[in-house]
mmCIF file of C-alpha atoms in Angstrom:
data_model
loop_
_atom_site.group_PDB
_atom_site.id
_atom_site.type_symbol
_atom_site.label_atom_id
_atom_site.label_comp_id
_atom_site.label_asym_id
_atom_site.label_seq_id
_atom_site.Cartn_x
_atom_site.Cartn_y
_atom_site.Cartn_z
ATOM 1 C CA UNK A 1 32.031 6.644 -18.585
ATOM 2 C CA UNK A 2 30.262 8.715 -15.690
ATOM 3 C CA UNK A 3 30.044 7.017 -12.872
ATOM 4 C CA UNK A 4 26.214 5.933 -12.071
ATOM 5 C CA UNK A 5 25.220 7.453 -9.023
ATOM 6 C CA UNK A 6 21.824 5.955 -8.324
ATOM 7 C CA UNK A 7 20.716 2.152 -7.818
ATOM 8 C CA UNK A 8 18.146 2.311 -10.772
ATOM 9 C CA UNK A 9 21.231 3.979 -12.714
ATOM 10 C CA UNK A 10 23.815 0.862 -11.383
ATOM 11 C CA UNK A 11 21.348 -1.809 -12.194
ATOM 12 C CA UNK A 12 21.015 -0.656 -15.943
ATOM 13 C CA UNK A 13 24.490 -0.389 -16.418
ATOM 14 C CA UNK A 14 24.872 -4.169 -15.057
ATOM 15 C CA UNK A 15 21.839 -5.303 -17.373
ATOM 16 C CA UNK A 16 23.840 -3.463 -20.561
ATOM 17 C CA UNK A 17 27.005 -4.501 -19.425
ATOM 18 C CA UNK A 18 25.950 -8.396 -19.112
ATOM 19 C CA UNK A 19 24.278 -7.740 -22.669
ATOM 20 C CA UNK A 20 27.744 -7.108 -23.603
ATOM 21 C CA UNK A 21 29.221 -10.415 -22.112
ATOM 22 C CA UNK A 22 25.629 -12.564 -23.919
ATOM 23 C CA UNK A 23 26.802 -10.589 -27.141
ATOM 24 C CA UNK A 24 31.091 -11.578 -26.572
ATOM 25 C CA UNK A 25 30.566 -15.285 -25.909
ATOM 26 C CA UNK A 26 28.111 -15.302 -28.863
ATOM 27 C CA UNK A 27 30.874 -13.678 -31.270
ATOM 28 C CA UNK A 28 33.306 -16.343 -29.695
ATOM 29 C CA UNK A 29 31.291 -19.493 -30.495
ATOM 30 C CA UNK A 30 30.653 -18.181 -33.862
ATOM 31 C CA UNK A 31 34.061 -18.258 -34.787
ATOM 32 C CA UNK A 32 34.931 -21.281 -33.146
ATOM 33 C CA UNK A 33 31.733 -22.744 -35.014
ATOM 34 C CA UNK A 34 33.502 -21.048 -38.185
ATOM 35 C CA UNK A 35 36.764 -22.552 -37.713
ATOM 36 C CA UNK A 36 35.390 -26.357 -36.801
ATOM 37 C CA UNK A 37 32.882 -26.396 -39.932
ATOM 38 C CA UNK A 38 36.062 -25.187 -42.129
ATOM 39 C CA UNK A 39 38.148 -28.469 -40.726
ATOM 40 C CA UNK A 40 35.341 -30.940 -40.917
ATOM 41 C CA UNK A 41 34.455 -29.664 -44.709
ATOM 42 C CA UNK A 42 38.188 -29.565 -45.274
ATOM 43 C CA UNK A 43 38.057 -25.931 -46.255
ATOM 44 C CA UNK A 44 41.427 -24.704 -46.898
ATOM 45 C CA UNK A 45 41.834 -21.472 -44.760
ATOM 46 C CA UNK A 46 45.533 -19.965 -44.892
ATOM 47 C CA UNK A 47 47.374 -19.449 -41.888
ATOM 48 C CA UNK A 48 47.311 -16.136 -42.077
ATOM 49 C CA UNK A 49 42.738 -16.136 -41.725
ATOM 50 C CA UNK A 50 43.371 -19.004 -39.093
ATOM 51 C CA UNK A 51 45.605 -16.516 -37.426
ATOM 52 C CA UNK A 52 43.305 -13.719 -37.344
ATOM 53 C CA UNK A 53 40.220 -15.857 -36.147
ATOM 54 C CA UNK A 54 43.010 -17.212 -33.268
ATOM 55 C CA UNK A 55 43.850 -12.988 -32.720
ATOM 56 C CA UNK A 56 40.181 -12.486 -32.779
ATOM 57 C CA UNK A 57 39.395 -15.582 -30.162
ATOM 58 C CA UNK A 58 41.406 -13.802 -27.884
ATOM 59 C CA UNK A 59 40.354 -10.539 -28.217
ATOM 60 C CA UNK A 60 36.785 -11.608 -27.090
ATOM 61 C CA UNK A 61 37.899 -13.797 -24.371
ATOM 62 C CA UNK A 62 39.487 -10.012 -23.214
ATOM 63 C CA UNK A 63 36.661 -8.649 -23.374
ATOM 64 C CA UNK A 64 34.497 -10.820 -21.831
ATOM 65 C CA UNK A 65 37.246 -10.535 -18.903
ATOM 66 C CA UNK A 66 37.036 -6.903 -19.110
ATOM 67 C CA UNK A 67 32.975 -6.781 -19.030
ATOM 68 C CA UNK A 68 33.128 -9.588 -15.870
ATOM 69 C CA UNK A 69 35.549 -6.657 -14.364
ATOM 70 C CA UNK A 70 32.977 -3.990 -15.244
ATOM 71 C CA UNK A 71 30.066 -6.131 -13.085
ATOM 72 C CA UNK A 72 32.319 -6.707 -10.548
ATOM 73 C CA UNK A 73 32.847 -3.284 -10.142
ATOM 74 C CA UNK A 74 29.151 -2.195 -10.663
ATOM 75 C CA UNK A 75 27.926 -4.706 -7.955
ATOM 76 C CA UNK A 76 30.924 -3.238 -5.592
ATOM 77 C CA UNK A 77 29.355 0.042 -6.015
ATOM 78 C CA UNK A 78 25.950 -0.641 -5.313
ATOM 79 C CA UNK A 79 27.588 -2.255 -2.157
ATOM 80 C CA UNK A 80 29.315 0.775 -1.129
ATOM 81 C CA UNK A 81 25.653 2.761 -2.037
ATOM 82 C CA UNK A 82 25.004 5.713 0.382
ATOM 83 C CA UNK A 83 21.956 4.525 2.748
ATOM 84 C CA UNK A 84 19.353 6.354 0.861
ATOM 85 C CA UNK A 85 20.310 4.384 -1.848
ATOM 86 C CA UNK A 86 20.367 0.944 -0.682
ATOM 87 C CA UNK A 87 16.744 1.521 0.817
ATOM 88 C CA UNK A 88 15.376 3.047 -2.764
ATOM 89 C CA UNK A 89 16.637 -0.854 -4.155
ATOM 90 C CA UNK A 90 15.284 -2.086 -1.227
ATOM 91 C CA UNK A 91 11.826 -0.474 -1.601
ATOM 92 C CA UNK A 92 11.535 -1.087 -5.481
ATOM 93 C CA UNK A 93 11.990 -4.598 -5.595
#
């Protein structure tokens, strides 16, 4: 990914990456949704589904780790913002 060079270019990237995260914890309640409604229907699911929704579980949780990382990182940046840049955020909000 290039690295965003002006404050209008940093706050986009925050507003897509926290998009992102909104989308992750969505996938992650789904499944968890999934695997409750299976239990309290008494759905048989083999271990080997119940194992891949588990795999899956965690695999969002990383990336909603990894997309926290990438805002922490964006707001660091706008922190570290030449002057010019910190007064054209200052002067369009």
């Amino acid at each position: 990914m290039n690295r965003p060079r002006f404050p209008g270019q940093i706050r986009r990237a925050i507003q897509h990456v926290r998009l992102l995260e909104d989308m992750s914890r969505y996938m992650l309640i789904r499944v968890a949704e999934f695997q409750v409604l299976a239990d309290d229907r008494n759905i048989p699911i083999n271990e080997a589904n119940r194992t891949d929704a588990n795999q899956l579980i965690q695999r969002i949780e990383a990336l909603i780790q990894r997309v926290q990382n990438r805002i922490e990182y964006l707001n660091n940046l706008i922190h570290r913002a030449p002057l010019e840049a910190l007064f054209a955020i200052i002067n369009s909000a």
